[in-house]
Amino acid sequence: MNYLSKIKNKFFSDKIPEEIIVQEDESIQIATQRQLIWRRFKRHRLGFASSIVVILFYVVVLFADFLATSVPVHYGAARGFMPPQPIKFFQEGDFLSVCHVIGERNLESFRMEHTADCNNREPLQLFGKGYEYKLWGLFKTDRHLFAMKNPDANVDEWIHLMGTDKQGRDVFSRVMHGTRVSLTIGIIGVGLSIVFGIFIGSISGYYGGLIDSLLQRFIEIIRSVPTIPLYMGFSAAFPADWTINQVYFMITVIISLFAWTDLARVIRGRFLSLRDEDFVVAARLNGASTMRIVFVHMLPSFYSHIIAQASLALPLMIVTETSLSYLGLGLRPPAISYGVLLKDAQNVQAVAHSPWLFLPAIFVIVVILALNFMGDGIRDAADPYQEV
Amino acid sequence: MLNFLIRRTVFMFVALFAVTVISFFIINLPKGDYVTAYIAQLQATGSLVDADEASNLRKFYGLDRPLYIQYLKWISQIVLEQNLGFSFEYNQPVTVVIAERLLLTIILAIATIIFIWIFAIPIGIISAVKQYSFWDYLFTFLGFIGLAIPDFMIALIMMYLFFVWFDFSPGGLFSPEFSQAAWSYARVMDLIEHMWIPIVVLGTAGTAQLIRITRANLLDELAKPYVVTARAKGLSEWKVIAKYPVRIALNPAISLTAYILPFLISGSVIVGVVLSLPTVGPMLVKALVAQDMYLAGGIILLVGFMTVIGTFISDLLLLWIDPRIRFEGS
Amino acid sequence: MTTKNKLEKKSILEVRGLKTYFYTTDGTVKAVDGVDLDVFPKKTLGIVGESGCGKSITTKSILRLIDYPGRTIEGEVNLKGDTLKDSVDLLKLKQNGTELRQIRGGRISMIFQEPMTSFSPIHTIGNQIIEAIRLHSKLGKSEALEFAEDWLIRVGMSNPSQRLKQYAFELSGGQRQRAMIAMALCTNPDILIADEPTTALDVTTQAQVLDLLKEMQEKNGMSIIMITHDLGVIAELADDVSVMYLGKVVESGTIRQVFKNPKHPYTQALLSSIPSLATGHRERLPILTGTIPHPQARPAGCPFNPRCKDFIEGTCEVSFPNQEIIEEGHLVNCHLYNK
């Protein structure tokens, strides 16, 4: 009976052999790993739709100044709490135009009340001239998506796509700039985390043993400490005379200082499972250097996991920055970020009377959800069999 | 079992040590030391301090010694005298200042964990048992949103909605008449009445996460052969699920609690600020802004301790509930 | 027609036209596609076939243990009682209803391939055996405990009172399968379904477990449905055998009939792949060419036609062959014998 059992393995395949499945669809057979992931990702509808939203947000990051209508820090007390003004189409020969808004103080409630007077209109121009800025810090230009046609009209007084805040600053322009700051902090932070994560994770996973368990305990300790109070402690120590850029940079560093652990765990897990794979052993036997094995042979085989993990870390970074700035311990005005904008929405009464102050919150929620869904989609596509 | 226990205990102490080091580091982060801040405060009230007095003060506090000596002094004071230093903002020892707030923070954290368990585990079970049903999709979707939106945004949205709909702003943990009162039955009831909003706000993310984990684990377990064995034995479906896979799926629920505890505490700091709760959160922000570092450091230290010890407790729970860990390594 | 054939032998379990399909996102898999089986009292029916031929699904369908996305859509599973009135069609019972649950573990017990994962990892062996006993008897806790201990002794377990307090991961593979058998038999079932009970065990333990099953059958007088892909196991244990290929029974009969006089080309191929001491050892074993088709890409007509050495063009790929009676009790579905 025993030899029978051995022989049976030859004739009675225990699994359905791969090649049979493959024969069904020739195209799957020749698809590369990347094509397979891409195909699965496209099938993940929510994730795919979200990735389009994410792309739109990063278009805003690239073209914040172009999309903004007025200088985001230009204030004017007289323009405070103006409601959003829609753009009118095809009014008396003008393709695009905006109405004049008249503010009047209600003498009973002492609140400003705004009415639009559409007899007094100003035409708008697409790609017209507005304030001057440097695109990507390189090209000086003054083109904007929306600009006043009449060079004498002050854009600050006319275009308020999302209304104005208490100081009369244009909320739309501020959201565009806030998006740029918050999302770049996310990207840079994730970049730094990837570097930390790959470094620690690959050491841990490649060498295993004592080094691994020490690093794992270290990661566990970092994870078991509540981060927000720590971030707060660190950022409270920033000297008051630091420039916006210095604060910006340090915030990014601090956030990524604690955020790399998830990534390191994933990478370590992958390394551990790949360490004894034939192709790695073969590379080692061929005398490849450790660096070469890690970076040429092992890392590329799970770069999709890194991307997935990174896109899941991104929203976390954005939320952290937003939280810190909201508490007044991160970026401070005149810098603009989502957190700084949300701080304006802190006063419930103000928000109740000027609900458009809450629009930045919707932007934050949309981008966070989109990033999460996208990250999930990528993860599912990269590794359809992994557990949650 | 002993092995596991020893490992976790050692880990707890190492983590506690790490927390003390980080806290001490943060205390010493701002330019200038405690005496500088103290002098600045005295000067603000009009009294002047000369250089001699300042250096005497420094000697008194040991601030002229190397940092590690200062650390040892600081930590031995904490361990031996339960002395976390002095808050010059409040002109009182830190321990006195934060005692009640810390208690409320702990109560809030525990209540939130209970809330998470009560809601997430049954929902996770329903989602898994009735996979692909309407409820499954609904909870999965809600869970996703709950997980993605940060607590303090939920708090902001709730504040806004309450104000617009009910013309009432939900803040604090007590009605005005109880906020300064001594503890009494009425005060406890008042606390319970006020606590549900912060609990819901803080618990949403954790609930979402636990639903996901419970669902995924239960689905995994439901596909295992021992479930078929139990069914083949003639056990009723409800008993099959309740006795076997749910028990096993509870383990990750417990380990997850340890995992979400730091996030919960982190979140409670910010939510505390948004909802102006009398917890340590708003006090920490104030202390950091005012550079009242012993107070800030004390809060960070205790909050860290809370998390580490909470994690340890959940490890013990896991040991109690899962025989596989008890036999590990033996 | 089958029943007519076996009038003199009264079966205890009769499966007719059983169909269990799996509705997956990639299409319908006909895992069990019209299976007939007869189990006779105190006899062992062996079901043999390659992995994926639907033999496990067949037995799970009998006890209605098929989960989403699978569904048993057609057929009869008649469990016979003492009188005709006591007979019951299991497929007509409410899934997971009381009546069916009385039968599961009561009249029909089941043991599985992987005794490790078939026990709950967080409950003791004793807990799980006692649960089975108490589900199907009125014994109290302490009586059930004694009874469980008694059964562990009967299946040859050393130190039974100690074993009851242990977890599955503390036992060896053989001990686990013994405990599993004790758990299945302690309710004194009429039929024991053994789903590859020896596959996960090493060779010596395999033999022990098979001996134990034989011994238990003699002592307790139950019928066994033995599922295996190991022809050796069938030869050792079975009285009757059904050969399955891709969800269909292609040949069935007594062990003598099928092994001595295999009619279906698939059965012939299976049997000829067993090395024999009688033939010269330099001779190469015949090879069953090809592999099992993907479940969704099942060939039309006779499912075996792409691998069949006796393929008849224009017939085999067109229709599934009718059942032919070779002799009393020996049935085959093959165009070679269709007149």
Coordinates of C-alpha atoms in Angstrom, one line a residue, chain B residues 108-298:
Chain B
L108 CA -13.4 57.5 28.6
A109 CA -10.8 55.1 27.1
I110 CA -12.3 52.1 28.8
A111 CA -15.9 53.1 28.0
T112 CA -14.8 53.5 24.3
I113 CA -13.2 50.1 24.2
I114 CA -16.4 48.5 25.7
F115 CA -18.4 50.5 23.1
I116 CA -16.2 49.2 20.3
W117 CA -16.6 45.6 21.5
I118 CA -20.3 45.8 22.0
F119 CA -20.9 47.1 18.5
A120 CA -18.1 45.7 16.4
I121 CA -18.1 42.0 17.4
P122 CA -21.8 41.3 16.8
I123 CA -21.7 43.4 13.6
G124 CA -18.6 41.6 12.4
I125 CA -20.2 38.2 13.1
I126 CA -23.4 39.2 11.2
S127 CA -21.3 40.5 8.3
A128 CA -19.3 37.2 8.1
V129 CA -22.2 34.8 8.6
K130 CA -24.4 36.7 6.2
Q131 CA -21.6 37.3 3.8
Y132 CA -22.6 39.2 0.6
S133 CA -25.9 40.2 2.2
F134 CA -27.2 43.8 2.2
W135 CA -26.1 44.2 5.8
D136 CA -22.6 42.9 5.0
Y137 CA -22.2 45.5 2.2
L138 CA -23.7 48.3 4.4
F139 CA -21.4 47.6 7.3
T140 CA -18.4 47.1 5.1
F141 CA -19.0 50.5 3.4
L142 CA -19.8 52.3 6.7
G143 CA -16.7 50.7 8.2
F144 CA -14.5 51.9 5.4
I145 CA -15.7 55.5 5.9
G146 CA -15.5 55.2 9.7
L147 CA -11.9 54.0 9.4
A148 CA -10.9 56.7 6.9
I149 CA -12.2 59.8 8.5
P150 CA -10.1 61.0 11.4
D151 CA -11.9 61.2 14.8
F152 CA -11.5 64.9 15.2
M153 CA -13.2 65.5 11.8
I154 CA -16.1 63.3 13.0
A155 CA -16.2 65.4 16.1
L156 CA -16.3 68.6 14.1
I157 CA -19.0 67.3 11.9
M158 CA -21.1 66.2 14.9
M159 CA -20.6 69.5 16.6
Y160 CA -21.8 71.2 13.4
L161 CA -24.8 69.0 12.9
F162 CA -25.9 69.2 16.5
F163 CA -25.6 72.9 16.4
V164 CA -27.6 73.2 13.2
W165 CA -30.2 70.6 14.0
F166 CA -30.7 70.9 17.7
D167 CA -29.2 74.3 18.3
F168 CA -27.0 72.8 21.0
S169 CA -23.3 72.4 21.1
P170 CA -22.1 69.1 22.5
G171 CA -19.0 69.8 24.5
G172 CA -17.6 68.7 27.8
L173 CA -18.3 65.7 29.9
F174 CA -20.4 67.4 32.6
S175 CA -23.3 69.9 32.8
P176 CA -22.1 73.2 34.2
E177 CA -23.4 72.5 37.7
F178 CA -21.4 69.3 38.0
S179 CA -18.2 70.3 36.3
Q180 CA -16.5 71.4 39.6
A181 CA -18.6 69.4 42.0
A182 CA -17.3 66.5 44.1
W183 CA -18.0 63.0 42.9
S184 CA -21.6 61.9 43.7
Y185 CA -24.2 59.6 42.2
A186 CA -25.7 62.5 40.3
R187 CA -22.4 63.5 38.9
V188 CA -21.7 60.0 37.6
M189 CA -25.1 59.9 35.9
D190 CA -24.4 63.3 34.4
L191 CA -21.1 62.0 33.2
I192 CA -22.7 59.0 31.6
E193 CA -25.3 61.3 29.9
H194 CA -22.5 63.5 28.4
M195 CA -20.1 60.7 27.6
W196 CA -21.8 59.1 24.7
I197 CA -20.9 61.7 22.1
P198 CA -17.1 61.5 22.7
I199 CA -17.4 57.7 22.9
V200 CA -19.1 57.5 19.6
V201 CA -16.6 59.9 18.0
L202 CA -13.6 58.1 19.5
G203 CA -15.0 54.6 18.9
T204 CA -15.9 54.9 15.3
A205 CA -12.5 54.1 13.8
G206 CA -11.8 51.3 16.2
T207 CA -15.3 49.9 15.6
A208 CA -14.8 49.9 11.9
Q209 CA -11.4 48.3 12.2
L210 CA -12.7 45.6 14.6
I211 CA -15.6 44.9 12.4
R212 CA -13.3 44.3 9.5
I213 CA -10.9 42.1 11.5
T214 CA -13.7 40.1 13.1
R215 CA -15.4 39.6 9.7
A216 CA -12.2 38.6 8.0
N217 CA -11.1 36.2 10.8
L218 CA -14.5 34.7 11.1
L219 CA -14.8 34.1 7.4
D220 CA -11.4 32.4 7.6
E221 CA -12.5 30.3 10.5
L222 CA -15.9 29.4 9.0
A223 CA -14.0 27.8 6.1
K224 CA -12.0 25.6 8.3
P225 CA -12.6 21.8 8.5
Y226 CA -13.5 21.9 12.2
V227 CA -16.6 23.9 11.4
V228 CA -17.7 21.2 9.1
T229 CA -16.9 18.6 11.8
A230 CA -19.1 20.5 14.2
R231 CA -21.9 20.6 11.7
A232 CA -21.5 17.0 10.8
K233 CA -21.9 16.2 14.5
G234 CA -25.4 17.6 14.4
L235 CA -24.8 20.8 16.2
S236 CA -27.2 23.6 15.4
E237 CA -25.9 26.3 13.1
W238 CA -26.1 29.0 15.8
K239 CA -24.2 26.8 18.3
V240 CA -21.6 25.9 15.7
I241 CA -20.8 29.5 15.0
A242 CA -21.0 30.7 18.6
K243 CA -19.0 27.9 20.1
Y244 CA -16.2 27.5 17.6
P245 CA -15.3 30.1 15.1
V246 CA -16.5 33.1 17.1
R247 CA -14.4 32.1 20.0
I248 CA -11.3 31.9 17.8
A249 CA -12.2 35.0 15.9
L250 CA -12.3 36.8 19.3
N251 CA -8.6 36.4 19.8
P252 CA -7.6 38.9 17.1
A253 CA -10.3 41.1 18.5
I254 CA -8.4 41.2 21.8
S255 CA -5.0 41.6 20.2
L256 CA -6.5 44.3 18.0
T257 CA -7.6 46.2 21.2
A258 CA -4.0 46.4 22.2
Y259 CA -3.2 47.7 18.7
I260 CA -5.9 50.4 18.6
L261 CA -5.3 51.6 22.2
P262 CA -2.4 54.0 21.1
F263 CA -4.6 55.3 18.4
L264 CA -7.5 55.7 20.7
I265 CA -5.4 57.6 23.2
S266 CA -3.9 59.7 20.4
G267 CA -7.4 60.4 19.1
S268 CA -8.7 61.3 22.5
V269 CA -6.2 64.1 22.8
I270 CA -7.4 65.8 19.7
V271 CA -11.1 65.0 20.2
G272 CA -10.7 66.3 23.7
V273 CA -9.7 69.6 22.3
V274 CA -12.4 69.7 19.7
L275 CA -15.2 68.8 22.1
S276 CA -13.5 70.7 25.0
L277 CA -13.5 67.6 27.3
P278 CA -12.0 67.8 30.7
T279 CA -9.5 65.1 29.8
V280 CA -5.7 65.4 29.5
G281 CA -5.8 66.3 25.9
P282 CA -6.7 70.0 26.0
M283 CA -4.4 70.4 29.0
L284 CA -1.5 68.9 27.1
V285 CA -2.0 71.3 24.2
K286 CA -2.2 74.3 26.6
A287 CA 0.9 73.1 28.5
L288 CA 2.8 72.6 25.3
V289 CA 1.9 76.0 24.0
A290 CA 2.8 77.6 27.3
Q291 CA 6.0 75.4 27.4
D292 CA 5.0 74.1 30.8
M293 CA 7.2 71.2 30.2
Y294 CA 6.9 69.2 33.4
L295 CA 3.1 69.2 33.0
A296 CA 3.3 68.3 29.3
G297 CA 6.0 65.7 29.9
G298 CA 4.0 64.2 32.8

